[in-house]
């Protein structure tokens, strides 16, 4: 799964489907902010996602209903590990340090983060 790469348009569409769970073209269109894309553009992106195996399509009445096959958690994980591999020499510590500095975390916030990680590792 870590080779999954969506275009910006595809990712935008997947985000809408992840929130809605499933959607027709019209329902997906309603998930966009103004200015909304053309209905044909939404339909085209959904067809591309279906052809790539990231969404499924089911005919319900006269409408195609699209549902995500690619789960948000799996995609997020693949993207995060890709960033870690490509920008932080595959080092979680380097990546975490970068984000801690960029977000100007306090010592207390860093302690909480470390404790959360310890708890998560113990629960495995």
PDB file of N, CA, C and O in Angstrom, residues 14-15 18-19 68-77:
ATOM      1  N   UNK A  14     -11.410  11.626  -2.674  1.00  0.00           N
ATOM      2  CA  UNK A  14     -11.369  10.586  -1.645  1.00  0.00           C
ATOM      3  C   UNK A  14     -11.720  11.165  -0.279  1.00  0.00           C
ATOM      4  O   UNK A  14     -12.433  10.532   0.499  1.00  0.00           O
ATOM      5  N   UNK A  15     -11.250  12.369   0.014  1.00  0.00           N
ATOM      6  CA  UNK A  15     -11.571  13.002   1.308  1.00  0.00           C
ATOM      7  C   UNK A  15     -13.080  13.171   1.469  1.00  0.00           C
ATOM      8  O   UNK A  15     -13.630  12.951   2.534  1.00  0.00           O
ATOM      9  N   UNK A  18     -14.487   9.699   2.094  1.00  0.00           N
ATOM     10  CA  UNK A  18     -14.175   9.234   3.437  1.00  0.00           C
ATOM     11  C   UNK A  18     -15.114   9.867   4.461  1.00  0.00           C
ATOM     12  O   UNK A  18     -15.527   9.213   5.402  1.00  0.00           O
ATOM     13  N   UNK A  19     -15.465  11.123   4.256  1.00  0.00           N
ATOM     14  CA  UNK A  19     -16.387  11.799   5.183  1.00  0.00           C
ATOM     15  C   UNK A  19     -17.808  11.270   5.001  1.00  0.00           C
ATOM     16  O   UNK A  19     -18.490  10.941   5.969  1.00  0.00           O
ATOM     17  N   UNK A  68     -15.582   4.316  -1.020  1.00  0.00           N
ATOM     18  CA  UNK A  68     -14.129   4.139  -0.994  1.00  0.00           C
ATOM     19  C   UNK A  68     -13.732   2.702  -0.676  1.00  0.00           C
ATOM     20  O   UNK A  68     -14.302   2.077   0.213  1.00  0.00           O
ATOM     21  N   UNK A  69     -12.795   2.184  -1.431  1.00  0.00           N
ATOM     22  CA  UNK A  69     -12.155   0.900  -1.117  1.00  0.00           C
ATOM     23  C   UNK A  69     -10.867   1.204  -0.359  1.00  0.00           C
ATOM     24  O   UNK A  69     -10.547   0.572   0.632  1.00  0.00           O
ATOM     25  N   UNK A  70     -10.149   2.211  -0.860  1.00  0.00           N
ATOM     26  CA  UNK A  70      -8.941   2.683  -0.188  1.00  0.00           C
ATOM     27  C   UNK A  70      -9.366   3.410   1.090  1.00  0.00           C
ATOM     28  O   UNK A  70     -10.108   4.383   1.028  1.00  0.00           O
ATOM     29  N   UNK A  71      -8.945   2.892   2.220  1.00  0.00           N
ATOM     30  CA  UNK A  71      -9.324   3.487   3.500  1.00  0.00           C
ATOM     31  C   UNK A  71      -8.399   4.644   3.858  1.00  0.00           C
ATOM     32  O   UNK A  71      -7.212   4.624   3.543  1.00  0.00           O
ATOM     33  N   UNK A  72      -8.962   5.640   4.505  1.00  0.00           N
ATOM     34  CA  UNK A  72      -8.215   6.841   4.872  1.00  0.00           C
ATOM     35  C   UNK A  72      -6.983   6.495   5.715  1.00  0.00           C
ATOM     36  O   UNK A  72      -5.906   7.040   5.500  1.00  0.00           O
ATOM     37  N   UNK A  73      -7.146   5.602   6.663  1.00  0.00           N
ATOM     38  CA  UNK A  73      -6.044   5.242   7.554  1.00  0.00           C
ATOM     39  C   UNK A  73      -4.885   4.625   6.777  1.00  0.00           C
ATOM     40  O   UNK A  73      -3.722   4.936   7.018  1.00  0.00           O
ATOM     41  N   UNK A  74      -5.196   3.749   5.828  1.00  0.00           N
ATOM     42  CA  UNK A  74      -4.158   3.100   5.021  1.00  0.00           C
ATOM     43  C   UNK A  74      -3.451   4.125   4.145  1.00  0.00           C
ATOM     44  O   UNK A  74      -2.216   4.103   4.017  1.00  0.00           O
ATOM     45  N   UNK A  75      -4.210   5.036   3.547  1.00  0.00           N
ATOM     46  CA  UNK A  75      -3.608   6.063   2.699  1.00  0.00           C
ATOM     47  C   UNK A  75      -2.751   7.013   3.537  1.00  0.00           C
ATOM     48  O   UNK A  75      -1.618   7.338   3.151  1.00  0.00           O
ATOM     49  N   UNK A  76      -3.268   7.440   4.676  1.00  0.00           N
ATOM     50  CA  UNK A  76      -2.518   8.346   5.560  1.00  0.00           C
ATOM     51  C   UNK A  76      -1.205   7.709   6.002  1.00  0.00           C
ATOM     52  O   UNK A  76      -0.155   8.354   6.006  1.00  0.00           O
ATOM     53  N   UNK A  77      -1.280   6.446   6.361  1.00  0.00           N
ATOM     54  CA  UNK A  77      -0.081   5.724   6.802  1.00  0.00           C
ATOM     55  C   UNK A  77       0.950   5.658   5.680  1.00  0.00           C
ATOM     56  O   UNK A  77       2.136   5.921   5.893  1.00  0.00           O
TER      57      UNK A  77
END
